[in-house]
């Protein structure tokens, strides 16, 4: 049956909550990298080493939700994606990965359309299991040894004073249409950037006009290097506790690392939000109930150390909808990663409106709570995903659209191209760097 080209708002909401099908490829890269480093650190009698970033999206829901992805294996597997659309939009997305292809030549620039998106075509979707890969094979070969996190599980024996409270009446402060930029402190080869390079990157983000920077975990000395630079440029921090395939037990030490960092500094100044987990339920790294308990555990630890700002988790809208009774009560704000590119019916010129409509839907999932998009953008290189075409021109159109329609509540993905990643599905995973567009 042919679905009419224009659909009503009520139908769009129905499509928005339809069950999603997607899979990550970048996730395994970090999980195995973590396992390799944990093994090495164990020999060195180090309690733990958190080496994750959770910063990549390759597969997504048909309605545009992103998710962390495991890197493409040597024996690539195939997978068909259920694509569908939800609402019309004019904007851009964040920075996931996929198979490489050259970007299409710039089309003639046209004014963004605001017509309703065509009705989605539901296709049968299957996911082939990617072959397992050893930690040694998955780990990158950085130019210099990977740095250990500056703070490990134990807090200082005699803190000078209890960290000052970060309580805010309005938890999030935005800078017009540019709220946040995602950032991973890695070199092009996958190692940890030196503090001097991190300081330069953060200074540039501040110069571009962003009011916050989002981190995914505590690795690569991010708490100290990024936080120090951010505070010197008056940029707020969105800290992350990353949950990998190893589960919550491996993620738990990151809570203490954050508490230790705040205790050592004597304040939580500049910490605007803490995100516990990044699509952990969707990736089956933990159950919704276990995640809710972990978020509550983290909130208690942060509160005891003087933090009173918002703590949340981020999932796909579909996962939040299915588990809203469990996840919404423990989340101070409603958060999701919204990527227009992974909806095969959304064009670059529609990206902004798409993101805005998804934020509206997100607000309805957790009534009474502010909704934020914690990852969004558009790739500059790669293969087309239906109507979603990567390219430098398309990226600029999409990012501008997202900025105009929802930039004040979106974290743009990502600061620069992540050359250390696998190219992934559609060859886009390395090509989400967008700071040059601001």
mmCIF file of N, CA and C in Angstrom, residues 3-18 62-63 84-87 116-120 122 358 361:
data_model
loop_
_atom_site.group_PDB
_atom_site.id
_atom_site.type_symbol
_atom_site.label_atom_id
_atom_site.label_comp_id
_atom_site.label_asym_id
_atom_site.label_seq_id
_atom_site.Cartn_x
_atom_site.Cartn_y
_atom_site.Cartn_z
ATOM 1 N N UNK A 3 1.980 4.848 0.869
ATOM 2 C CA UNK A 3 1.674 5.804 1.943
ATOM 3 C C UNK A 3 1.730 7.206 1.371
ATOM 4 N N UNK A 4 0.759 8.038 1.690
ATOM 5 C CA UNK A 4 0.724 9.413 1.142
ATOM 6 C C UNK A 4 2.012 10.138 1.444
ATOM 7 N N UNK A 5 2.443 11.043 0.560
ATOM 8 C CA UNK A 5 3.705 11.763 0.745
ATOM 9 C C UNK A 5 3.681 12.715 1.906
ATOM 10 N N UNK A 6 2.510 13.111 2.385
ATOM 11 C CA UNK A 6 2.472 14.022 3.538
ATOM 12 C C UNK A 6 1.708 13.344 4.661
ATOM 13 N N UNK A 7 2.192 13.497 5.839
ATOM 14 C CA UNK A 7 1.563 12.854 6.969
ATOM 15 C C UNK A 7 1.294 13.863 8.063
ATOM 16 N N UNK A 8 0.312 13.546 8.899
ATOM 17 C CA UNK A 8 -0.100 14.481 9.945
ATOM 18 C C UNK A 8 0.858 14.435 11.117
ATOM 19 N N UNK A 9 0.737 15.444 11.996
ATOM 20 C CA UNK A 9 1.600 15.519 13.179
ATOM 21 C C UNK A 9 1.384 14.332 14.085
ATOM 22 N N UNK A 10 0.119 13.905 14.226
ATOM 23 C CA UNK A 10 -0.149 12.764 15.097
ATOM 24 C C UNK A 10 0.505 11.505 14.572
ATOM 25 N N UNK A 11 0.477 11.343 13.229
ATOM 26 C CA UNK A 11 1.118 10.172 12.632
ATOM 27 C C UNK A 11 2.609 10.229 12.874
ATOM 28 N N UNK A 12 3.187 11.434 12.778
ATOM 29 C CA UNK A 12 4.634 11.587 13.003
ATOM 30 C C UNK A 12 5.007 11.138 14.396
ATOM 31 N N UNK A 13 4.200 11.515 15.400
ATOM 32 C CA UNK A 13 4.507 11.104 16.760
ATOM 33 C C UNK A 13 4.459 9.595 16.872
ATOM 34 N N UNK A 14 3.526 8.986 16.152
ATOM 35 C CA UNK A 14 3.443 7.541 16.169
ATOM 36 C C UNK A 14 4.690 6.911 15.611
ATOM 37 N N UNK A 15 5.174 7.500 14.505
ATOM 38 C CA UNK A 15 6.382 6.976 13.883
ATOM 39 C C UNK A 15 7.584 7.172 14.778
ATOM 40 N N UNK A 16 7.595 8.283 15.536
ATOM 41 C CA UNK A 16 8.751 8.617 16.363
ATOM 42 C C UNK A 16 9.007 7.557 17.414
ATOM 43 N N UNK A 17 7.955 6.955 17.915
ATOM 44 C CA UNK A 17 8.136 6.008 18.998
ATOM 45 C C UNK A 17 8.166 4.573 18.490
ATOM 46 N N UNK A 18 8.127 4.388 17.172
ATOM 47 C CA UNK A 18 8.173 3.039 16.619
ATOM 48 C C UNK A 18 9.477 2.377 17.014
ATOM 49 N N UNK A 62 15.299 3.940 12.642
ATOM 50 C CA UNK A 62 14.777 4.463 11.365
ATOM 51 C C UNK A 62 14.289 5.878 11.513
ATOM 52 N N UNK A 63 14.055 6.291 12.763
ATOM 53 C CA UNK A 63 13.562 7.645 12.915
ATOM 54 C C UNK A 63 14.672 8.615 13.287
ATOM 55 N N UNK A 84 13.070 5.157 8.230
ATOM 56 C CA UNK A 84 11.777 5.803 8.230
ATOM 57 C C UNK A 84 11.959 7.232 8.605
ATOM 58 N N UNK A 85 10.938 8.027 8.473
ATOM 59 C CA UNK A 85 11.072 9.406 8.823
ATOM 60 C C UNK A 85 10.013 9.782 9.802
ATOM 61 N N UNK A 86 10.219 10.916 10.381
ATOM 62 C CA UNK A 86 9.319 11.336 11.398
ATOM 63 C C UNK A 86 8.745 12.697 11.148
ATOM 64 N N UNK A 87 9.538 13.644 11.000
ATOM 65 C CA UNK A 87 9.051 14.988 10.783
ATOM 66 C C UNK A 87 10.021 15.665 9.863
ATOM 67 N N UNK A 116 6.438 18.405 4.766
ATOM 68 C CA UNK A 116 6.481 17.178 5.548
ATOM 69 C C UNK A 116 7.307 16.126 4.825
ATOM 70 N N UNK A 117 8.011 15.309 5.582
ATOM 71 C CA UNK A 117 8.816 14.255 5.001
ATOM 72 C C UNK A 117 7.916 13.143 4.497
ATOM 73 N N UNK A 118 8.378 12.418 3.450
ATOM 74 C CA UNK A 118 7.574 11.309 2.951
ATOM 75 C C UNK A 118 7.397 10.227 4.012
ATOM 76 N N UNK A 119 6.326 9.521 3.908
ATOM 77 C CA UNK A 119 6.058 8.470 4.879
ATOM 78 C C UNK A 119 7.145 7.416 4.800
ATOM 79 N N UNK A 120 7.541 6.840 5.949
ATOM 80 C CA UNK A 120 8.614 5.856 5.966
ATOM 81 C C UNK A 120 8.203 4.547 5.310
ATOM 82 N N UNK A 122 8.857 0.702 5.706
ATOM 83 C CA UNK A 122 9.392 -0.253 6.665
ATOM 84 C C UNK A 122 9.928 -1.472 5.929
ATOM 85 N N UNK A 358 12.185 16.025 17.186
ATOM 86 C CA UNK A 358 12.546 14.945 18.095
ATOM 87 C C UNK A 358 12.689 15.452 19.532
ATOM 88 N N UNK A 361 9.287 15.627 20.950
ATOM 89 C CA UNK A 361 8.853 14.285 21.325
ATOM 90 C C UNK A 361 9.521 13.854 22.623
#
